[in-house]
Amino acid sequence: MDDNRVIIFDTTLRDGEQSPGISLNTAEKLEIAHQLARLGVDVIEAGFPIASPGDFEAVRAIAREVHGPVIAGLARAHAADIERAADAVREAARPRIHTFISTSDIHIEHQLQSTREDVLGQARAAVAHAKSFVDDVEFSPMDATRADVEFTAEVVAAAVEEGATTINIPDTVGYAMPDEYAGFLRRLYELVPGLRGVVLSVHCHDDLGLAVANSFAGVQAGARQVECAINGIGERAGNASLEELVMLLHTRHAALGLETGIQTREIARTSRLVSRLSGYPVQPNKAIVGRNAFAHESGIHQDGVLKERSTYEIMDAASVGVDDVSSIVLGKHSGRHALKSALEELGFTVSGQALNTAFKRFKELADKKKQVTAMDLEALVTDELRAEMASYALEWFDVEASSRRPPHATVAIRTPAGEVVRGNFTGDGPVDAIFRAINTATRRDARLREFRIDAVTGGQDALGEASVILEVAGQSAAGQGVSTDIIEAAALAYVRALSNAERKVALAAETAEAEERELTPAP
Ligand code: KIV
Ligand code: ZN
């Protein structure tokens, strides 16, 4: 490969999905994976197949249906993990197994309760085992930046000897500083001559806010794969943000001369999709994809931009797709055909029953709202996706709200068994009343952890998008709902979060049973 080409390895669906409260189902993961392929990422890390049957299914579905990028599955350096990952990525045109084991003494002593010698042997065996299934094998010495560089080099050399094609150096706990990280990679190049024959990769966490800076320092030290996630989501403070890294390489191309295969105009849409499906909002001032990233507030800046954009703009908003959808506007006279082509323009292929449902919801919305925009359509289509996957459904509700009496709610919920159950509750506020009425109807002791409501677009008739995180039996899960009525949006979000939480409770029980059988600790 060209020396100036940087491989973009997206881990939104694996490390990103490990963020607390995110629980994407297979349909949602597929939707994101298709969009990542449109974005032009080189590698999609689709999940951790041994973690649960749901993870396995999602990786398998992505490997089967998403074409273009390499599809990777993560595996600890255990034979069972590697076999499960191999099985999950088998149908991909270009499958990859990514296997890892820690090289830091902190992890070796306290977590693995093992020895350096044993870790070296396990790394070697894991890469050799993965190689027996696929040609493309990535190896990561976890917590490398807190490990002894000489020992990490020994492990990396063994992985290269066994045929690893990519060596990834994780700053697992986001501890490194840019110079230090670059120095670590340079030292590895000195200690492991074989490293020049494989792709060196960076994987940086953002605990000290340095994930992008460290990844960039790694690229300057010679790494040619960057592991990152959309909107920077991921374990704890998250991973390096894909959009920031890509736009850094793109905007400073003249100085750096580095290329990626990313279609930058797809960035804004991908960011919105991930935010909507993960329930993780994007902060307004977030670089590249925050809603203020291209807004000029001060008079001096506005004056400058009106005279000449480059006075205060280093990138064109259109280059990341911020303006791409503003031309799509439908109204109540728009027909099925107009809706279908607007959806296609937005990247959704909808036909048959799904188109009928989308059209019905579009008409309901167009009756209430003069102009239905691209943002509204995206919100409706993703909302349908969630509705399809939820095991509980909101049939109807009544809420009485008054400043003179406590608010009261009655709901009817369809259960996973198809039965319609009712519940009512007098709460502290209308939203509290409806949430507790849902608990009464379903006889679930769900605890609300977070509740947020946002407007999809501006204006009084805007769609409301509610986001709920709740906890059931120690499992937290998120759900989202969209409606012009914010109480309805809240109730939809709640029943979906409940569906996701129940799924996680069932998976946790299955995983615990499997672990008891295998006596191996969870990742
Ligand atoms: O942060 C980390 O070390 C990881 C590895 C599994 C690559 O996510
Ligand atoms: Zn990570």
Short mmCIF file of C-alpha atoms and ligand atoms in Angstrom, two decimals:
data_model
loop_
_atom_site.label_atom_id
_atom_site.label_comp_id
_atom_site.label_asym_id
_atom_site.label_seq_id
_atom_site.Cartn_x
_atom_site.Cartn_y
_atom_site.Cartn_z
CA MET A 1 0.00 0.00 0.00
CA ASP A 2 0.97 3.64 -0.65
CA ASP A 3 3.14 4.96 2.23
CA ASN A 4 0.96 8.04 2.55
CA ARG A 5 -2.32 6.18 2.87
CA VAL A 6 -3.75 6.01 6.42
CA ILE A 7 -6.11 3.09 7.06
CA ILE A 8 -9.22 4.13 8.98
CA PHE A 9 -10.29 1.36 11.37
CA ASP A 10 -13.65 2.17 12.88
CA THR A 11 -14.48 0.67 16.26
CA THR A 12 -17.81 2.44 16.90
CA LEU A 13 -19.60 -0.91 16.96
CA ARG A 14 -17.11 -2.56 19.33
CA ASP A 15 -15.24 -0.15 21.64
CA GLY A 16 -17.92 2.51 21.02
CA GLU A 17 -20.68 0.11 21.90
CA GLN A 18 -18.92 -0.56 25.23
CA SER A 19 -19.94 2.93 26.41
CA PRO A 20 -22.28 2.73 29.41
CA GLY A 21 -25.96 2.61 28.47
CA ILE A 22 -25.45 1.89 24.76
CA SER A 23 -27.26 -1.22 23.67
CA LEU A 24 -27.58 -1.46 19.91
CA ASN A 25 -29.57 -4.32 18.43
CA THR A 26 -28.56 -6.14 15.24
CA ALA A 27 -30.73 -4.00 12.93
CA GLU A 28 -29.26 -0.80 14.40
CA LYS A 29 -25.70 -2.14 14.13
CA LEU A 30 -26.34 -3.09 10.51
CA GLU A 31 -27.69 0.38 9.75
CA ILE A 32 -24.55 1.94 11.24
CA ALA A 33 -22.26 -0.54 9.45
CA HIS A 34 -23.87 0.25 6.06
CA GLN A 35 -23.36 3.96 6.74
CA LEU A 36 -19.71 3.34 7.75
CA ALA A 37 -19.23 1.58 4.41
CA ARG A 38 -20.73 4.62 2.63
CA LEU A 39 -18.39 6.82 4.67
CA GLY A 40 -15.51 4.80 3.23
CA VAL A 41 -13.86 3.37 6.35
CA ASP A 42 -11.30 0.66 5.54
CA VAL A 43 -12.05 -1.64 8.48
CA ILE A 44 -15.20 -2.07 10.57
CA GLU A 45 -14.60 -3.71 13.94
CA ALA A 46 -18.11 -5.12 14.15
CA GLY A 47 -18.06 -6.49 17.70
CA PHE A 48 -16.74 -9.00 20.21
CA PRO A 49 -18.38 -12.24 19.09
CA ILE A 50 -17.72 -14.29 22.26
CA ALA A 51 -19.23 -11.58 24.50
CA SER A 52 -22.83 -12.68 23.90
CA PRO A 53 -25.02 -14.44 21.32
CA GLY A 54 -26.34 -10.98 20.31
CA ASP A 55 -22.80 -9.73 19.59
CA PHE A 56 -22.04 -12.85 17.59
CA GLU A 57 -25.22 -12.49 15.49
CA ALA A 58 -24.55 -8.80 14.79
CA VAL A 59 -20.96 -9.47 13.64
CA ARG A 60 -22.16 -12.33 11.46
CA ALA A 61 -24.92 -10.22 9.89
CA ILE A 62 -22.47 -7.38 9.16
CA ALA A 63 -19.92 -9.81 7.67
CA ARG A 64 -22.64 -11.21 5.41
CA GLU A 65 -24.36 -8.00 4.36
CA VAL A 66 -21.92 -5.09 4.45
CA HIS A 67 -19.61 -4.94 1.46
CA GLY A 68 -16.46 -2.91 0.94
CA PRO A 69 -14.60 -2.65 4.24
CA VAL A 70 -12.66 -5.42 5.98
CA ILE A 71 -14.89 -6.83 8.75
CA ALA A 72 -13.06 -7.54 12.01
CA GLY A 73 -14.14 -9.48 15.10
CA LEU A 74 -12.37 -9.04 18.44
CA ALA A 75 -11.06 -12.01 20.45
CA ARG A 76 -9.05 -12.42 23.64
CA ALA A 77 -5.97 -14.60 23.25
CA HIS A 78 -8.07 -17.68 24.00
CA ALA A 79 -8.78 -20.45 21.53
CA ALA A 80 -12.56 -20.31 22.17
CA ASP A 81 -12.72 -16.54 21.54
CA ILE A 82 -10.71 -16.87 18.34
CA GLU A 83 -12.88 -19.71 17.04
CA ARG A 84 -16.05 -17.70 17.79
CA ALA A 85 -14.62 -14.61 16.05
CA ALA A 86 -13.55 -16.73 13.05
CA ASP A 87 -17.05 -18.15 12.80
CA ALA A 88 -18.66 -14.70 13.03
CA VAL A 89 -16.55 -13.06 10.27
CA ARG A 90 -16.45 -16.16 8.02
CA GLU A 91 -18.86 -14.81 5.40
CA ALA A 92 -17.08 -11.46 4.94
CA ALA A 93 -15.27 -10.96 1.63
CA ARG A 94 -12.29 -9.71 3.68
CA PRO A 95 -12.43 -11.09 7.24
CA ARG A 96 -10.04 -10.09 10.04
CA ILE A 97 -9.50 -11.49 13.53
CA HIS A 98 -8.23 -8.97 16.08
CA THR A 99 -6.73 -10.70 19.10
CA PHE A 100 -5.24 -9.10 22.20
CA ILE A 101 -3.54 -9.73 25.53
CA SER A 102 -2.11 -7.27 28.05
CA THR A 103 1.63 -6.69 28.31
CA SER A 104 1.67 -4.29 31.30
CA ASP A 105 2.76 -5.76 34.63
CA ILE A 106 -0.25 -4.09 36.28
CA HIS A 107 -2.59 -6.15 34.09
CA ILE A 108 -0.45 -9.29 34.09
CA GLU A 109 -0.20 -9.43 37.89
CA HIS A 110 -3.59 -8.15 38.97
CA GLN A 111 -6.01 -8.98 36.20
CA LEU A 112 -4.56 -11.97 34.39
CA GLN A 113 -2.75 -13.24 37.52
CA SER A 114 -0.17 -14.64 35.21
CA THR A 115 3.47 -14.14 34.22
CA ARG A 116 5.26 -12.38 31.35
CA GLU A 117 6.41 -15.77 30.06
CA ASP A 118 2.87 -17.07 29.94
CA VAL A 119 1.60 -13.90 28.19
CA LEU A 120 4.31 -14.27 25.55
CA GLY A 121 3.28 -17.88 24.93
CA GLN A 122 -0.43 -17.01 24.81
CA ALA A 123 0.14 -14.17 22.34
CA ARG A 124 2.15 -16.43 20.04
CA ALA A 125 -0.42 -19.22 20.22
CA ALA A 126 -3.35 -16.83 19.68
CA VAL A 127 -1.90 -15.32 16.50
CA ALA A 128 -0.98 -18.77 15.16
CA HIS A 129 -4.51 -20.03 15.91
CA ALA A 130 -6.16 -16.98 14.30
CA LYS A 131 -3.89 -17.46 11.25
CA SER A 132 -5.30 -20.96 10.80
CA PHE A 133 -8.69 -19.32 10.01
CA VAL A 134 -7.87 -16.04 8.21
CA ASP A 135 -4.88 -14.36 6.54
CA ASP A 136 -5.62 -10.98 8.03
CA VAL A 137 -4.75 -11.06 11.75
CA GLU A 138 -4.34 -8.05 14.00
CA PHE A 139 -2.60 -8.29 17.36
CA SER A 140 -2.80 -5.77 20.23
CA PRO A 141 -0.64 -5.77 23.37
CA MET A 142 -3.27 -4.23 25.65
CA ASP A 143 -2.23 -1.44 28.07
CA ALA A 144 1.02 -1.24 26.08
CA THR A 145 1.72 2.38 27.02
CA ARG A 146 2.05 1.41 30.71
CA ALA A 147 4.08 -1.70 29.88
CA ASP A 148 7.81 -2.30 29.65
CA VAL A 149 8.70 -1.46 26.05
CA GLU A 150 11.32 -4.26 25.82
CA PHE A 151 8.80 -6.90 26.93
CA THR A 152 6.09 -5.46 24.64
CA ALA A 153 8.62 -5.63 21.79
CA GLU A 154 9.27 -9.31 22.53
CA VAL A 155 5.54 -10.05 22.40
CA VAL A 156 5.07 -7.98 19.24
CA ALA A 157 8.02 -9.77 17.58
CA ALA A 158 6.41 -13.13 18.39
CA ALA A 159 3.08 -11.96 16.93
CA VAL A 160 4.84 -10.79 13.74
CA GLU A 161 6.73 -14.10 13.47
CA GLU A 162 3.42 -15.98 13.70
CA GLY A 163 2.04 -13.94 10.81
CA ALA A 164 0.17 -10.97 12.33
CA THR A 165 -0.45 -8.47 9.51
CA THR A 166 -1.29 -5.49 11.75
CA ILE A 167 0.22 -4.61 15.13
CA ASN A 168 -1.91 -2.22 17.14
CA ILE A 169 -0.52 -0.35 20.14
CA PRO A 170 -3.33 0.58 22.54
CA ASP A 171 -3.15 3.42 25.02
CA THR A 172 -5.88 1.53 26.84
CA VAL A 173 -6.34 3.89 29.78
CA GLY A 174 -5.60 7.16 27.94
CA TYR A 175 -2.44 7.76 29.98
CA ALA A 176 0.16 8.57 27.34
CA MET A 177 1.34 11.98 26.16
CA PRO A 178 1.94 12.61 22.45
CA ASP A 179 5.77 12.70 22.56
CA GLU A 180 5.90 9.71 24.86
CA TYR A 181 3.53 7.68 22.68
CA ALA A 182 5.45 8.52 19.51
CA GLY A 183 8.70 7.62 21.33
CA PHE A 184 7.21 4.25 22.36
CA LEU A 185 6.35 3.45 18.73
CA ARG A 186 9.80 4.55 17.48
CA ARG A 187 11.46 2.33 20.08
CA LEU A 188 9.30 -0.61 18.94
CA TYR A 189 10.47 -0.02 15.37
CA GLU A 190 14.08 -0.19 16.63
CA LEU A 191 13.52 -3.31 18.72
CA VAL A 192 11.37 -5.25 16.22
CA PRO A 193 12.82 -5.06 12.69
CA GLY A 194 9.89 -7.17 11.39
CA LEU A 195 7.49 -4.36 12.36
CA ARG A 196 8.49 -2.55 9.14
CA GLY A 197 6.87 -5.35 7.16
CA VAL A 198 3.40 -5.04 8.75
CA VAL A 199 0.94 -2.21 9.39
CA LEU A 200 1.49 -0.37 12.66
CA SER A 201 -1.76 0.85 14.22
CA VAL A 202 -2.73 3.28 16.99
CA HIS A 203 -5.65 2.93 19.42
CA CYS A 204 -5.92 5.79 21.91
CA HIS A 205 -8.43 6.51 24.65
CA ASP A 206 -9.42 10.01 25.68
CA ASP A 207 -9.12 9.94 29.48
CA LEU A 208 -6.84 13.00 29.45
CA GLY A 209 -8.38 14.50 26.31
CA LEU A 210 -5.35 13.45 24.25
CA ALA A 211 -6.75 10.61 22.12
CA VAL A 212 -6.63 12.49 18.82
CA ALA A 213 -3.28 14.17 19.64
CA ASN A 214 -1.73 10.83 20.61
CA SER A 215 -3.10 9.08 17.51
CA PHE A 216 -1.73 11.86 15.33
CA ALA A 217 1.67 11.65 17.06
CA GLY A 218 1.55 7.90 16.31
CA VAL A 219 0.88 8.57 12.63
CA GLN A 220 3.82 10.96 12.54
CA ALA A 221 5.97 8.21 14.07
CA GLY A 222 5.01 5.88 11.20
CA ALA A 223 1.68 4.26 12.13
CA ARG A 224 -0.57 3.83 9.10
CA GLN A 225 -3.75 2.55 10.74
CA VAL A 226 -5.80 4.66 13.14
CA GLU A 227 -8.45 3.08 15.34
CA CYS A 228 -11.22 5.53 16.10
CA ALA A 229 -14.95 5.89 16.66
CA ILE A 230 -17.65 8.18 15.35
CA ASN A 231 -18.29 11.08 17.76
CA GLY A 232 -15.37 9.70 19.82
CA ILE A 233 -17.61 7.26 21.71
CA GLY A 234 -16.05 4.35 23.58
CA GLU A 235 -15.04 2.89 26.91
CA ARG A 236 -15.00 5.61 29.68
CA ALA A 237 -13.97 8.96 28.08
CA GLY A 238 -14.11 7.33 24.66
CA ASN A 239 -11.81 6.68 21.70
CA ALA A 240 -10.13 9.05 19.29
CA SER A 241 -12.84 10.71 17.25
CA LEU A 242 -12.87 9.53 13.63
CA GLU A 243 -14.15 12.82 12.25
CA GLU A 244 -11.48 14.86 14.04
CA LEU A 245 -8.61 12.68 12.84
CA VAL A 246 -9.87 12.48 9.30
CA MET A 247 -10.50 16.20 9.00
CA LEU A 248 -7.09 16.93 10.52
CA LEU A 249 -5.40 14.86 7.79
CA HIS A 250 -7.70 16.35 5.14
CA THR A 251 -7.46 20.01 6.19
CA ARG A 252 -3.67 19.91 6.70
CA HIS A 253 -3.03 17.80 3.61
CA ALA A 254 -0.57 20.30 2.19
CA ALA A 255 1.61 20.04 5.29
CA LEU A 256 1.22 16.29 5.88
CA GLY A 257 0.65 14.70 2.48
CA LEU A 258 -1.42 11.90 4.06
CA GLU A 259 -4.56 10.43 2.48
CA THR A 260 -7.58 8.47 3.71
CA GLY A 261 -10.37 6.78 1.76
CA ILE A 262 -13.06 8.70 3.67
CA GLN A 263 -15.91 10.42 1.80
CA THR A 264 -15.89 13.42 4.10
CA ARG A 265 -19.34 14.61 2.96
CA GLU A 266 -20.81 11.56 4.74
CA ILE A 267 -19.36 12.61 8.12
CA ALA A 268 -22.27 14.72 9.42
CA ARG A 269 -24.87 12.10 8.49
CA THR A 270 -22.85 9.30 10.12
CA SER A 271 -22.44 11.36 13.26
CA ARG A 272 -26.21 12.03 13.47
CA LEU A 273 -27.05 8.36 12.93
CA VAL A 274 -24.64 7.17 15.63
CA SER A 275 -25.80 9.83 18.06
CA ARG A 276 -29.45 8.98 17.47
CA LEU A 277 -29.07 5.21 17.73
CA SER A 278 -26.60 5.26 20.64
CA GLY A 279 -28.56 7.91 22.56
CA TYR A 280 -25.29 9.81 23.09
CA PRO A 281 -25.80 13.46 22.17
CA VAL A 282 -23.03 15.40 20.45
CA GLN A 283 -21.90 18.40 22.50
CA PRO A 284 -22.69 21.67 20.63
CA ASN A 285 -19.05 22.76 20.52
CA LYS A 286 -17.66 19.36 19.45
CA ALA A 287 -15.06 19.79 16.70
CA ILE A 288 -16.34 18.98 13.17
CA VAL A 289 -19.82 17.65 14.08
CA GLY A 290 -21.07 19.87 16.93
CA ARG A 291 -23.93 22.13 15.83
CA ASN A 292 -21.76 25.21 16.55
CA ALA A 293 -18.66 23.88 14.78
CA PHE A 294 -19.35 26.13 11.79
CA ALA A 295 -21.38 28.87 13.49
CA HIS A 296 -19.98 32.36 13.96
CA GLU A 297 -21.42 34.25 16.89
CA SER A 298 -19.28 37.31 17.47
CA GLY A 299 -19.88 40.37 15.29
CA ILE A 300 -16.21 40.61 14.33
CA HIS A 301 -16.16 36.99 13.14
CA GLN A 302 -19.46 37.35 11.24
CA ASP A 303 -18.17 40.48 9.58
CA GLY A 304 -14.96 38.73 8.56
CA VAL A 305 -16.74 35.64 7.18
CA LEU A 306 -19.18 37.76 5.19
CA LYS A 307 -16.24 39.54 3.56
CA GLU A 308 -14.12 36.43 3.02
CA ARG A 309 -14.87 32.98 4.48
CA SER A 310 -11.23 32.09 5.06
CA THR A 311 -10.87 34.86 7.65
CA TYR A 312 -12.37 32.60 10.31
CA GLU A 313 -13.07 29.26 8.57
CA ILE A 314 -10.42 26.59 8.07
CA MET A 315 -12.88 24.08 6.58
CA ASP A 316 -16.00 24.35 4.48
CA ALA A 317 -19.09 23.04 6.30
CA ALA A 318 -20.16 21.41 3.02
CA SER A 319 -16.99 19.28 3.01
CA VAL A 320 -18.29 17.33 6.04
CA GLY A 321 -21.84 17.22 4.68
CA VAL A 322 -23.42 19.72 7.04
CA ASP A 323 -25.36 21.35 4.20
CA ASP A 324 -25.94 18.25 2.13
CA VAL A 325 -29.48 17.58 3.31
CA SER A 326 -30.84 21.10 3.64
CA SER A 327 -32.38 20.98 0.15
CA ILE A 328 -34.68 18.07 1.05
CA VAL A 329 -38.03 19.50 2.13
CA LEU A 330 -41.36 17.70 1.78
CA GLY A 331 -44.88 18.87 2.59
CA LYS A 332 -48.32 17.36 3.03
CA HIS A 333 -48.88 17.16 -0.72
CA SER A 334 -45.70 15.16 -1.32
CA GLY A 335 -46.43 11.62 -2.48
CA ARG A 336 -44.97 8.20 -1.83
CA HIS A 337 -42.55 8.56 -4.74
CA ALA A 338 -41.14 11.87 -3.43
CA LEU A 339 -40.72 10.32 0.01
CA LYS A 340 -38.95 7.26 -1.43
CA SER A 341 -36.48 9.36 -3.40
CA ALA A 342 -35.85 11.72 -0.45
CA LEU A 343 -35.12 8.68 1.72
CA GLU A 344 -32.82 7.27 -0.96
CA GLU A 345 -30.96 10.56 -1.07
CA LEU A 346 -30.51 10.24 2.68
CA GLY A 347 -29.04 6.76 2.24
CA PHE A 348 -32.10 4.70 3.31
CA THR A 349 -33.37 2.02 0.94
CA VAL A 350 -37.00 1.61 1.95
CA SER A 351 -39.60 -0.43 0.06
CA GLY A 352 -42.67 -2.66 0.63
CA GLN A 353 -44.21 -2.58 4.09
CA ALA A 354 -41.41 -0.41 5.50
CA LEU A 355 -42.20 2.25 2.88
CA ASN A 356 -45.93 2.05 3.73
CA THR A 357 -45.16 2.60 7.42
CA ALA A 358 -42.72 5.41 6.67
CA PHE A 359 -45.32 7.05 4.39
CA LYS A 360 -48.03 6.80 7.07
CA ARG A 361 -45.79 8.40 9.68
CA PHE A 362 -44.66 11.04 7.20
CA LYS A 363 -48.30 11.97 6.42
CA GLU A 364 -49.16 12.19 10.12
CA LEU A 365 -46.19 14.48 10.62
CA ALA A 366 -46.90 16.58 7.52
CA ASP A 367 -50.43 17.21 8.86
CA LYS A 368 -48.92 18.79 11.96
CA LYS A 369 -45.85 20.39 10.48
CA LYS A 370 -45.72 22.61 7.37
CA GLN A 371 -42.31 21.47 6.19
CA VAL A 372 -40.86 18.03 6.76
CA THR A 373 -37.08 18.28 6.53
CA ALA A 374 -34.29 15.75 6.02
CA MET A 375 -33.63 15.79 9.78
CA ASP A 376 -37.29 14.89 10.42
CA LEU A 377 -37.15 12.04 7.90
CA GLU A 378 -33.94 10.65 9.39
CA ALA A 379 -35.53 10.80 12.84
CA LEU A 380 -38.69 9.00 11.65
CA VAL A 381 -36.86 6.23 9.80
CA THR A 382 -34.50 5.47 12.69
CA ASP A 383 -37.48 5.59 15.03
CA GLU A 384 -39.22 2.87 12.97
CA LEU A 385 -36.08 0.75 13.19
CA ARG A 386 -36.24 0.95 16.99
CA ALA A 387 -39.98 0.20 17.02
CA GLU A 388 -39.43 -2.97 14.98
CA MET A 389 -36.85 -4.30 17.39
CA ALA A 390 -38.59 -3.46 20.68
CA SER A 391 -40.27 -6.31 22.49
CA TYR A 392 -42.71 -4.01 24.35
CA ALA A 393 -44.92 -1.57 22.42
CA LEU A 394 -46.92 1.43 23.53
CA GLU A 395 -50.55 0.86 22.41
CA TRP A 396 -52.09 4.07 23.79
CA PHE A 397 -51.89 6.42 26.75
CA ASP A 398 -53.91 9.08 28.59
CA VAL A 399 -52.21 11.73 30.67
CA GLU A 400 -54.01 14.34 32.74
CA ALA A 401 -51.81 17.28 33.66
CA SER A 402 -53.01 20.24 35.69
CA SER A 403 -51.53 22.82 38.04
CA ARG A 404 -54.36 22.03 40.51
CA ARG A 405 -54.18 18.23 40.73
CA PRO A 406 -51.29 15.74 40.67
CA PRO A 407 -50.75 14.40 37.14
CA HIS A 408 -52.23 11.01 36.39
CA ALA A 409 -51.37 8.59 33.56
CA THR A 410 -52.97 5.42 32.19
CA VAL A 411 -51.15 3.30 29.61
CA ALA A 412 -51.75 0.17 27.57
CA ILE A 413 -48.62 -1.80 26.67
CA ARG A 414 -48.27 -4.79 24.37
CA THR A 415 -45.96 -7.31 26.06
CA PRO A 416 -43.44 -9.61 24.29
CA ALA A 417 -46.07 -12.38 24.63
CA GLY A 418 -48.56 -10.26 22.61
CA GLU A 419 -50.85 -9.54 25.56
CA VAL A 420 -52.09 -5.95 26.14
CA VAL A 421 -51.69 -4.89 29.78
CA ARG A 422 -52.78 -1.68 31.45
CA GLY A 423 -51.38 0.37 34.30
CA ASN A 424 -51.96 3.75 35.88
CA PHE A 425 -50.10 6.01 38.24
CA THR A 426 -50.33 9.42 39.87
CA GLY A 427 -46.85 10.92 39.67
CA ASP A 428 -44.85 14.02 40.45
CA GLY A 429 -45.12 15.26 36.87
CA PRO A 430 -46.75 13.97 33.65
CA VAL A 431 -43.54 12.24 32.50
CA ASP A 432 -43.00 10.64 35.91
CA ALA A 433 -46.66 9.50 35.92
CA ILE A 434 -46.42 7.83 32.51
CA PHE A 435 -43.07 6.14 33.28
CA ARG A 436 -44.41 4.69 36.52
CA ALA A 437 -47.67 3.67 34.82
CA ILE A 438 -45.53 1.66 32.36
CA ASN A 439 -43.76 -0.02 35.31
CA THR A 440 -47.15 -0.86 36.85
CA ALA A 441 -48.51 -2.27 33.58
CA THR A 442 -45.43 -4.39 32.87
CA ARG A 443 -44.78 -5.24 36.55
CA ARG A 444 -41.16 -4.27 36.10
CA ASP A 445 -39.09 -2.49 38.72
CA ALA A 446 -37.25 -0.25 36.23
CA ARG A 447 -35.30 2.69 37.70
CA LEU A 448 -34.94 5.82 35.62
CA ARG A 449 -31.30 6.93 35.43
CA GLU A 450 -31.40 9.63 32.73
CA PHE A 451 -34.05 11.42 30.73
CA ARG A 452 -33.52 14.00 28.01
CA ILE A 453 -35.69 15.61 25.42
CA ASP A 454 -34.34 17.43 22.36
CA ALA A 455 -35.96 19.08 19.37
CA VAL A 456 -35.00 17.40 16.08
CA THR A 457 -35.26 20.74 14.24
CA GLY A 458 -36.06 24.30 15.27
CA GLY A 459 -39.57 25.80 15.40
CA GLN A 460 -42.67 25.33 17.55
CA ASP A 461 -43.91 22.35 15.57
CA ALA A 462 -40.55 20.50 15.84
CA LEU A 463 -40.41 16.76 16.43
CA GLY A 464 -39.32 15.93 19.96
CA GLU A 465 -36.73 13.21 20.43
CA ALA A 466 -36.68 11.68 23.90
CA SER A 467 -33.85 9.61 25.30
CA VAL A 468 -34.14 7.43 28.38
CA ILE A 469 -31.57 5.39 30.29
CA LEU A 470 -32.99 3.03 32.86
CA GLU A 471 -31.81 0.15 34.97
CA VAL A 472 -33.44 -3.24 35.45
CA ALA A 473 -31.85 -5.93 37.64
CA GLY A 474 -28.43 -4.23 37.50
CA GLN A 475 -28.46 -3.79 33.68
CA SER A 476 -28.71 -0.29 32.27
CA ALA A 477 -30.05 0.32 28.79
CA ALA A 478 -31.05 3.24 26.62
CA GLY A 479 -34.10 3.84 24.44
CA GLN A 480 -35.19 6.69 22.20
CA GLY A 481 -38.55 7.82 20.84
CA VAL A 482 -39.68 10.47 18.40
CA SER A 483 -43.03 12.28 18.20
CA THR A 484 -44.45 15.78 17.88
CA ASP A 485 -45.98 15.09 21.32
CA ILE A 486 -43.16 15.03 23.86
CA ILE A 487 -45.08 12.89 26.36
CA GLU A 488 -45.55 10.27 23.64
CA ALA A 489 -41.85 10.53 22.66
CA ALA A 490 -40.92 9.99 26.32
CA ALA A 491 -43.22 6.97 26.68
CA LEU A 492 -41.88 5.41 23.45
CA ALA A 493 -38.30 5.92 24.66
CA TYR A 494 -39.17 4.32 27.99
CA VAL A 495 -40.75 1.15 26.56
CA ARG A 496 -37.82 0.73 24.18
CA ALA A 497 -35.28 1.18 26.98
CA LEU A 498 -37.27 -1.42 28.93
CA SER A 499 -37.12 -3.81 25.94
CA ASN A 500 -33.34 -3.29 25.64
CA ALA A 501 -32.80 -3.72 29.37
CA GLU A 502 -34.74 -6.99 29.42
CA ARG A 503 -32.67 -8.22 26.49
CA LYS A 504 -29.48 -7.37 28.40
CA VAL A 505 -30.75 -9.08 31.57
CA ALA A 506 -31.46 -12.25 29.55
CA LEU A 507 -28.04 -12.07 27.81
CA ALA A 508 -26.24 -11.51 31.11
CA ALA A 509 -27.93 -14.62 32.51
CA GLU A 510 -26.92 -16.64 29.41
CA THR A 511 -23.33 -15.34 29.58
CA ALA A 512 -23.06 -16.10 33.30
CA GLU A 513 -24.24 -19.64 32.63
CA ALA A 514 -21.74 -20.08 29.78
CA GLU A 515 -18.93 -18.66 31.94
CA GLU A 516 -19.75 -21.01 34.73
CA ARG A 517 -19.47 -23.84 32.25
CA GLU A 518 -16.14 -22.63 30.85
CA LEU A 519 -14.79 -21.05 34.05
CA THR A 520 -13.35 -18.12 32.09
CA PRO A 521 -13.74 -14.51 33.26
CA ALA A 522 -15.78 -12.04 31.19
CA PRO A 523 -13.87 -9.58 28.94
O1 KIV B 1 -8.29 -0.13 24.59
C1 KIV B 1 -7.87 -1.27 24.31
O2 KIV B 1 -6.79 -1.71 24.75
C2 KIV B 1 -8.70 -2.10 23.44
C3 KIV B 1 -8.07 -3.34 22.90
C4 KIV B 1 -9.01 -4.48 22.89
C5 KIV B 1 -7.51 -3.05 21.56
O3 KIV B 1 -9.81 -1.73 23.12
ZN ZN B 2 -10.04 0.47 23.49
#
